[in-house]
Amino acid sequence: MEANVQHSMFSPSPVQLPDNSELLVRPVCSDDSMEELTELLHRAYKRLADEGFRFVATYQSVDETLRRISNARCWVGIRNGQLVATLSLYEPFSGTCEWYTKQDVWHFGQFAVEPALQGQGIGLLLLDCAEKTARAHGACELALDTSEGASHLVSFYKRHGYRFVQYVQWDVTNYRSVVLSKKLHDEE
């Protein structure tokens, strides 16, 4: 199975970070190491694992990473030649989460930034890319889910326009998730 590289109209160009390094956000490609991507996810989600939350990204295998990005539009952030961030964007699908089945709701997951680089705006660049892509493809909402106990994450998303829409219990986690969603179009 190969990673889906037909992602969006997003045009990659380097962005200057506060430390004067450059970040390139681009679609994942077949040359990207799935091992490195999986290790990044494990590092970025380690704090949550240490707090007792069993997010899939805390334990997933390389094969699971590949499976999850193959069903998504996946971007990576590259800084100084190193993979430092990722986000996977998903179209509506049928499943456990009712909100994710709505035809005008896209969602994202596997959102990670290298822990030492968090707080520098890298995640916001990836979120912006996801929002613009979903909007360009007709989505009216962009959603995500996270542990209701990960208050720092819930607060982060609420500060950026996401609101609570429902709870969901996944069979692969040990917590109840909150589903948060953001309107992508101004209300008329």
PDB file of C-alpha atoms in Angstrom:
ATOM      1  CA  MET A   1       0.000   0.000   0.000  1.00  0.00           C
ATOM      2  CA  GLU A   2       1.354   3.450  -0.882  1.00  0.00           C
ATOM      3  CA  ALA A   3       0.635   6.786   0.725  1.00  0.00           C
ATOM      4  CA  ASN A   4      -1.955   8.919  -1.032  1.00  0.00           C
ATOM      5  CA  VAL A   5      -0.039  11.830  -2.553  1.00  0.00           C
ATOM      6  CA  GLN A   6      -2.887  13.456  -4.525  1.00  0.00           C
ATOM      7  CA  HIS A   7      -3.854  15.792  -1.707  1.00  0.00           C
ATOM      8  CA  SER A   8      -4.838  19.344  -2.498  1.00  0.00           C
ATOM      9  CA  MET A   9      -4.134  22.541  -4.242  1.00  0.00           C
ATOM     10  CA  PHE A  10      -1.884  23.541  -1.339  1.00  0.00           C
ATOM     11  CA  SER A  11       1.293  25.069  -2.733  1.00  0.00           C
ATOM     12  CA  PRO A  12       4.267  24.425  -0.471  1.00  0.00           C
ATOM     13  CA  SER A  13       6.552  27.335   0.304  1.00  0.00           C
ATOM     14  CA  PRO A  14       8.871  27.691   3.301  1.00  0.00           C
ATOM     15  CA  VAL A  15       7.685  29.718   6.282  1.00  0.00           C
ATOM     16  CA  GLN A  16      10.063  31.511   8.659  1.00  0.00           C
ATOM     17  CA  LEU A  17       9.803  30.237  12.255  1.00  0.00           C
ATOM     18  CA  PRO A  18      10.536  32.321  15.373  1.00  0.00           C
ATOM     19  CA  ASP A  19      14.003  30.699  15.656  1.00  0.00           C
ATOM     20  CA  ASN A  20      14.780  31.876  12.069  1.00  0.00           C
ATOM     21  CA  SER A  21      14.678  28.344  10.679  1.00  0.00           C
ATOM     22  CA  GLU A  22      12.355  27.547   7.785  1.00  0.00           C
ATOM     23  CA  LEU A  23       9.462  25.123   7.798  1.00  0.00           C
ATOM     24  CA  LEU A  24       8.171  23.535   4.613  1.00  0.00           C
ATOM     25  CA  VAL A  25       4.634  22.130   4.809  1.00  0.00           C
ATOM     26  CA  ARG A  26       3.892  19.738   1.950  1.00  0.00           C
ATOM     27  CA  PRO A  27       1.898  16.608   1.159  1.00  0.00           C
ATOM     28  CA  VAL A  28       3.458  13.377   2.335  1.00  0.00           C
ATOM     29  CA  CYS A  29       5.258  11.579  -0.488  1.00  0.00           C
ATOM     30  CA  SER A  30       6.479   8.077  -1.202  1.00  0.00           C
ATOM     31  CA  ASP A  31      10.040   9.077  -0.222  1.00  0.00           C
ATOM     32  CA  ASP A  32       8.951   9.959   3.325  1.00  0.00           C
ATOM     33  CA  SER A  33       9.855   7.397   5.958  1.00  0.00           C
ATOM     34  CA  MET A  34       6.815   5.833   7.589  1.00  0.00           C
ATOM     35  CA  GLU A  35       9.110   4.774  10.439  1.00  0.00           C
ATOM     36  CA  GLU A  36      10.071   8.417  11.088  1.00  0.00           C
ATOM     37  CA  LEU A  37       6.456   9.515  10.824  1.00  0.00           C
ATOM     38  CA  THR A  38       5.370   6.840  13.309  1.00  0.00           C
ATOM     39  CA  GLU A  39       8.196   7.770  15.704  1.00  0.00           C
ATOM     40  CA  LEU A  40       7.167  11.449  15.488  1.00  0.00           C
ATOM     41  CA  LEU A  41       3.598  10.490  16.405  1.00  0.00           C
ATOM     42  CA  HIS A  42       4.837   8.440  19.364  1.00  0.00           C
ATOM     43  CA  ARG A  43       7.036  11.323  20.628  1.00  0.00           C
ATOM     44  CA  ALA A  44       4.343  13.952  20.174  1.00  0.00           C
ATOM     45  CA  TYR A  45       1.716  11.861  21.975  1.00  0.00           C
ATOM     46  CA  LYS A  46       4.052  10.647  24.757  1.00  0.00           C
ATOM     47  CA  ARG A  47       2.867  13.315  27.214  1.00  0.00           C
ATOM     48  CA  LEU A  48      -0.676  12.010  26.773  1.00  0.00           C
ATOM     49  CA  ALA A  49       0.479   8.414  27.228  1.00  0.00           C
ATOM     50  CA  ASP A  50       2.321   9.440  30.396  1.00  0.00           C
ATOM     51  CA  GLU A  51      -0.955  10.944  31.646  1.00  0.00           C
ATOM     52  CA  GLY A  52      -2.642   7.557  31.086  1.00  0.00           C
ATOM     53  CA  PHE A  53      -4.437   8.261  27.790  1.00  0.00           C
ATOM     54  CA  ARG A  54      -4.253   5.500  25.202  1.00  0.00           C
ATOM     55  CA  PHE A  55      -4.407   7.527  21.972  1.00  0.00           C
ATOM     56  CA  VAL A  56      -3.835   5.315  18.914  1.00  0.00           C
ATOM     57  CA  ALA A  57      -0.850   7.520  18.015  1.00  0.00           C
ATOM     58  CA  THR A  58       0.852   6.495  21.278  1.00  0.00           C
ATOM     59  CA  TYR A  59       1.203   2.878  20.203  1.00  0.00           C
ATOM     60  CA  GLN A  60       0.391   2.477  16.494  1.00  0.00           C
ATOM     61  CA  SER A  61       2.633   0.429  14.228  1.00  0.00           C
ATOM     62  CA  VAL A  62       4.255   1.610  11.012  1.00  0.00           C
ATOM     63  CA  ASP A  63       1.656  -0.408   9.082  1.00  0.00           C
ATOM     64  CA  GLU A  64      -1.136   1.379  10.968  1.00  0.00           C
ATOM     65  CA  THR A  65       0.431   4.758  10.180  1.00  0.00           C
ATOM     66  CA  LEU A  66       0.524   3.874   6.500  1.00  0.00           C
ATOM     67  CA  ARG A  67      -3.077   2.612   6.589  1.00  0.00           C
ATOM     68  CA  ARG A  68      -4.289   5.776   8.283  1.00  0.00           C
ATOM     69  CA  ILE A  69      -2.546   8.189   5.921  1.00  0.00           C
ATOM     70  CA  SER A  70      -3.543   6.160   2.870  1.00  0.00           C
ATOM     71  CA  ASN A  71      -7.160   7.056   3.639  1.00  0.00           C
ATOM     72  CA  ALA A  72      -6.336  10.742   4.130  1.00  0.00           C
ATOM     73  CA  ARG A  73      -4.807  13.850   2.702  1.00  0.00           C
ATOM     74  CA  CYS A  74      -1.670  13.926   4.806  1.00  0.00           C
ATOM     75  CA  TRP A  75       0.796  16.768   5.201  1.00  0.00           C
ATOM     76  CA  VAL A  76       4.183  16.867   6.832  1.00  0.00           C
ATOM     77  CA  GLY A  77       6.268  19.722   8.156  1.00  0.00           C
ATOM     78  CA  ILE A  78       9.982  19.625   7.313  1.00  0.00           C
ATOM     79  CA  ARG A  79      12.511  21.763   9.223  1.00  0.00           C
ATOM     80  CA  ASN A  80      16.243  21.538   8.547  1.00  0.00           C
ATOM     81  CA  GLY A  81      15.610  18.375   6.551  1.00  0.00           C
ATOM     82  CA  GLN A  82      13.835  16.698   9.470  1.00  0.00           C
ATOM     83  CA  LEU A  83      10.209  15.598   9.731  1.00  0.00           C
ATOM     84  CA  VAL A  84       8.797  17.684  12.594  1.00  0.00           C
ATOM     85  CA  ALA A  85       5.014  17.792  12.094  1.00  0.00           C
ATOM     86  CA  THR A  86       2.099  15.997  10.466  1.00  0.00           C
ATOM     87  CA  LEU A  87      -1.666  16.166  10.068  1.00  0.00           C
ATOM     88  CA  SER A  88      -4.095  13.851   8.261  1.00  0.00           C
ATOM     89  CA  LEU A  89      -7.336  15.209   6.794  1.00  0.00           C
ATOM     90  CA  TYR A  90     -10.282  12.884   6.172  1.00  0.00           C
ATOM     91  CA  GLU A  91     -13.429  13.210   4.076  1.00  0.00           C
ATOM     92  CA  PRO A  92     -16.796  12.107   5.516  1.00  0.00           C
ATOM     93  CA  PHE A  93     -17.124   8.365   6.143  1.00  0.00           C
ATOM     94  CA  SER A  94     -19.462   5.913   7.815  1.00  0.00           C
ATOM     95  CA  GLY A  95     -18.538   4.729  11.258  1.00  0.00           C
ATOM     96  CA  THR A  96     -18.937   5.132  14.997  1.00  0.00           C
ATOM     97  CA  CYS A  97     -18.893   8.932  15.061  1.00  0.00           C
ATOM     98  CA  GLU A  98     -22.197  10.316  13.754  1.00  0.00           C
ATOM     99  CA  TRP A  99     -20.742  13.801  13.153  1.00  0.00           C
ATOM    100  CA  TYR A 100     -18.056  12.402  10.825  1.00  0.00           C
ATOM    101  CA  THR A 101     -20.715  10.845   8.579  1.00  0.00           C
ATOM    102  CA  LYS A 102     -22.242  14.207   7.629  1.00  0.00           C
ATOM    103  CA  GLN A 103     -21.428  14.968   3.987  1.00  0.00           C
ATOM    104  CA  ASP A 104     -20.317  18.541   4.675  1.00  0.00           C
ATOM    105  CA  VAL A 105     -18.067  17.644   7.639  1.00  0.00           C
ATOM    106  CA  TRP A 106     -14.424  16.706   7.167  1.00  0.00           C
ATOM    107  CA  HIS A 107     -12.176  15.838  10.096  1.00  0.00           C
ATOM    108  CA  PHE A 108      -8.518  15.575  10.924  1.00  0.00           C
ATOM    109  CA  GLY A 109      -6.336  13.383  13.096  1.00  0.00           C
ATOM    110  CA  GLN A 110      -2.808  12.152  13.581  1.00  0.00           C
ATOM    111  CA  PHE A 111      -1.942  15.775  14.286  1.00  0.00           C
ATOM    112  CA  ALA A 112       1.543  16.002  15.746  1.00  0.00           C
ATOM    113  CA  VAL A 113       4.359  18.501  16.219  1.00  0.00           C
ATOM    114  CA  GLU A 114       7.797  17.590  17.549  1.00  0.00           C
ATOM    115  CA  PRO A 115       7.511  18.291  21.307  1.00  0.00           C
ATOM    116  CA  ALA A 116      10.526  20.641  21.449  1.00  0.00           C
ATOM    117  CA  LEU A 117       8.977  22.752  18.649  1.00  0.00           C
ATOM    118  CA  GLN A 118       5.437  23.025  19.992  1.00  0.00           C
ATOM    119  CA  GLY A 119       4.186  26.548  20.611  1.00  0.00           C
ATOM    120  CA  GLN A 120       5.977  28.060  17.600  1.00  0.00           C
ATOM    121  CA  GLY A 121       2.985  28.136  15.258  1.00  0.00           C
ATOM    122  CA  ILE A 122       3.804  24.954  13.334  1.00  0.00           C
ATOM    123  CA  GLY A 123       0.552  23.285  14.295  1.00  0.00           C
ATOM    124  CA  LEU A 124      -1.414  26.379  13.302  1.00  0.00           C
ATOM    125  CA  LEU A 125       0.159  26.259   9.831  1.00  0.00           C
ATOM    126  CA  LEU A 126      -1.004  22.655   9.428  1.00  0.00           C
ATOM    127  CA  LEU A 127      -4.478  23.485  10.747  1.00  0.00           C
ATOM    128  CA  ASP A 128      -4.725  26.362   8.280  1.00  0.00           C
ATOM    129  CA  CYS A 129      -3.766  24.022   5.446  1.00  0.00           C
ATOM    130  CA  ALA A 130      -6.442  21.515   6.522  1.00  0.00           C
ATOM    131  CA  GLU A 131      -9.114  24.202   6.873  1.00  0.00           C
ATOM    132  CA  LYS A 132      -8.364  25.721   3.456  1.00  0.00           C
ATOM    133  CA  THR A 133      -8.333  22.317   1.750  1.00  0.00           C
ATOM    134  CA  ALA A 134     -11.573  21.150   3.358  1.00  0.00           C
ATOM    135  CA  ARG A 135     -13.269  24.464   2.508  1.00  0.00           C
ATOM    136  CA  ALA A 136     -12.042  24.303  -1.105  1.00  0.00           C
ATOM    137  CA  HIS A 137     -13.588  20.836  -1.436  1.00  0.00           C
ATOM    138  CA  GLY A 138     -16.997  21.986  -0.184  1.00  0.00           C
ATOM    139  CA  ALA A 139     -16.800  21.176   3.523  1.00  0.00           C
ATOM    140  CA  CYS A 140     -18.788  23.463   5.795  1.00  0.00           C
ATOM    141  CA  GLU A 141     -17.215  22.116   8.990  1.00  0.00           C
ATOM    142  CA  LEU A 142     -13.849  20.750  10.065  1.00  0.00           C
ATOM    143  CA  ALA A 143     -13.881  18.476  13.092  1.00  0.00           C
ATOM    144  CA  LEU A 144     -11.598  16.434  15.320  1.00  0.00           C
ATOM    145  CA  ASP A 145     -11.834  14.285  18.394  1.00  0.00           C
ATOM    146  CA  THR A 146      -9.641  14.131  21.466  1.00  0.00           C
ATOM    147  CA  SER A 147      -9.858  12.862  25.018  1.00  0.00           C
ATOM    148  CA  GLU A 148     -12.243  14.853  27.160  1.00  0.00           C
ATOM    149  CA  GLY A 149      -9.536  14.626  29.847  1.00  0.00           C
ATOM    150  CA  ALA A 150      -6.872  16.299  27.687  1.00  0.00           C
ATOM    151  CA  SER A 151      -7.959  19.744  28.837  1.00  0.00           C
ATOM    152  CA  HIS A 152      -4.947  21.512  27.304  1.00  0.00           C
ATOM    153  CA  LEU A 153      -5.917  20.166  23.854  1.00  0.00           C
ATOM    154  CA  VAL A 154      -9.616  20.965  24.265  1.00  0.00           C
ATOM    155  CA  SER A 155      -8.670  24.519  25.317  1.00  0.00           C
ATOM    156  CA  PHE A 156      -6.293  24.901  22.351  1.00  0.00           C
ATOM    157  CA  TYR A 157      -8.973  23.937  19.842  1.00  0.00           C
ATOM    158  CA  LYS A 158     -11.642  26.103  21.496  1.00  0.00           C
ATOM    159  CA  ARG A 159      -9.278  29.103  21.302  1.00  0.00           C
ATOM    160  CA  HIS A 160      -9.081  28.473  17.553  1.00  0.00           C
ATOM    161  CA  GLY A 161     -12.813  28.407  16.904  1.00  0.00           C
ATOM    162  CA  TYR A 162     -13.737  24.767  17.555  1.00  0.00           C
ATOM    163  CA  ARG A 163     -16.832  23.970  19.603  1.00  0.00           C
ATOM    164  CA  PHE A 164     -18.177  20.833  21.284  1.00  0.00           C
ATOM    165  CA  VAL A 165     -20.655  18.791  19.202  1.00  0.00           C
ATOM    166  CA  GLN A 166     -20.796  15.312  20.759  1.00  0.00           C
ATOM    167  CA  TYR A 167     -19.062  12.567  22.690  1.00  0.00           C
ATOM    168  CA  VAL A 168     -17.822   9.349  21.115  1.00  0.00           C
ATOM    169  CA  GLN A 169     -16.294   6.208  22.615  1.00  0.00           C
ATOM    170  CA  TRP A 170     -13.780   4.512  20.326  1.00  0.00           C
ATOM    171  CA  ASP A 171     -13.028   0.831  20.921  1.00  0.00           C
ATOM    172  CA  VAL A 172      -9.257   1.440  20.530  1.00  0.00           C
ATOM    173  CA  THR A 173      -8.879   4.045  23.295  1.00  0.00           C
ATOM    174  CA  ASN A 174      -9.325   4.033  27.063  1.00  0.00           C
ATOM    175  CA  TYR A 175     -11.191   7.339  27.322  1.00  0.00           C
ATOM    176  CA  ARG A 176     -14.317   9.071  26.095  1.00  0.00           C
ATOM    177  CA  SER A 177     -13.633  11.540  23.300  1.00  0.00           C
ATOM    178  CA  VAL A 178     -15.101  14.949  22.701  1.00  0.00           C
ATOM    179  CA  VAL A 179     -15.821  15.786  19.088  1.00  0.00           C
ATOM    180  CA  LEU A 180     -15.063  19.431  18.348  1.00  0.00           C
ATOM    181  CA  SER A 181     -15.970  21.188  15.115  1.00  0.00           C
ATOM    182  CA  LYS A 182     -15.396  24.547  13.440  1.00  0.00           C
ATOM    183  CA  LYS A 183     -17.578  26.272  10.865  1.00  0.00           C
ATOM    184  CA  LEU A 184     -15.513  26.951   7.754  1.00  0.00           C
ATOM    185  CA  HIS A 185     -17.859  29.507   6.167  1.00  0.00           C
ATOM    186  CA  ASP A 186     -19.112  32.741   7.624  1.00  0.00           C
ATOM    187  CA  GLU A 187     -22.770  32.586   8.553  1.00  0.00           C
ATOM    188  CA  GLU A 188     -24.910  34.729   6.323  1.00  0.00           C
TER     189      GLU A 188
END
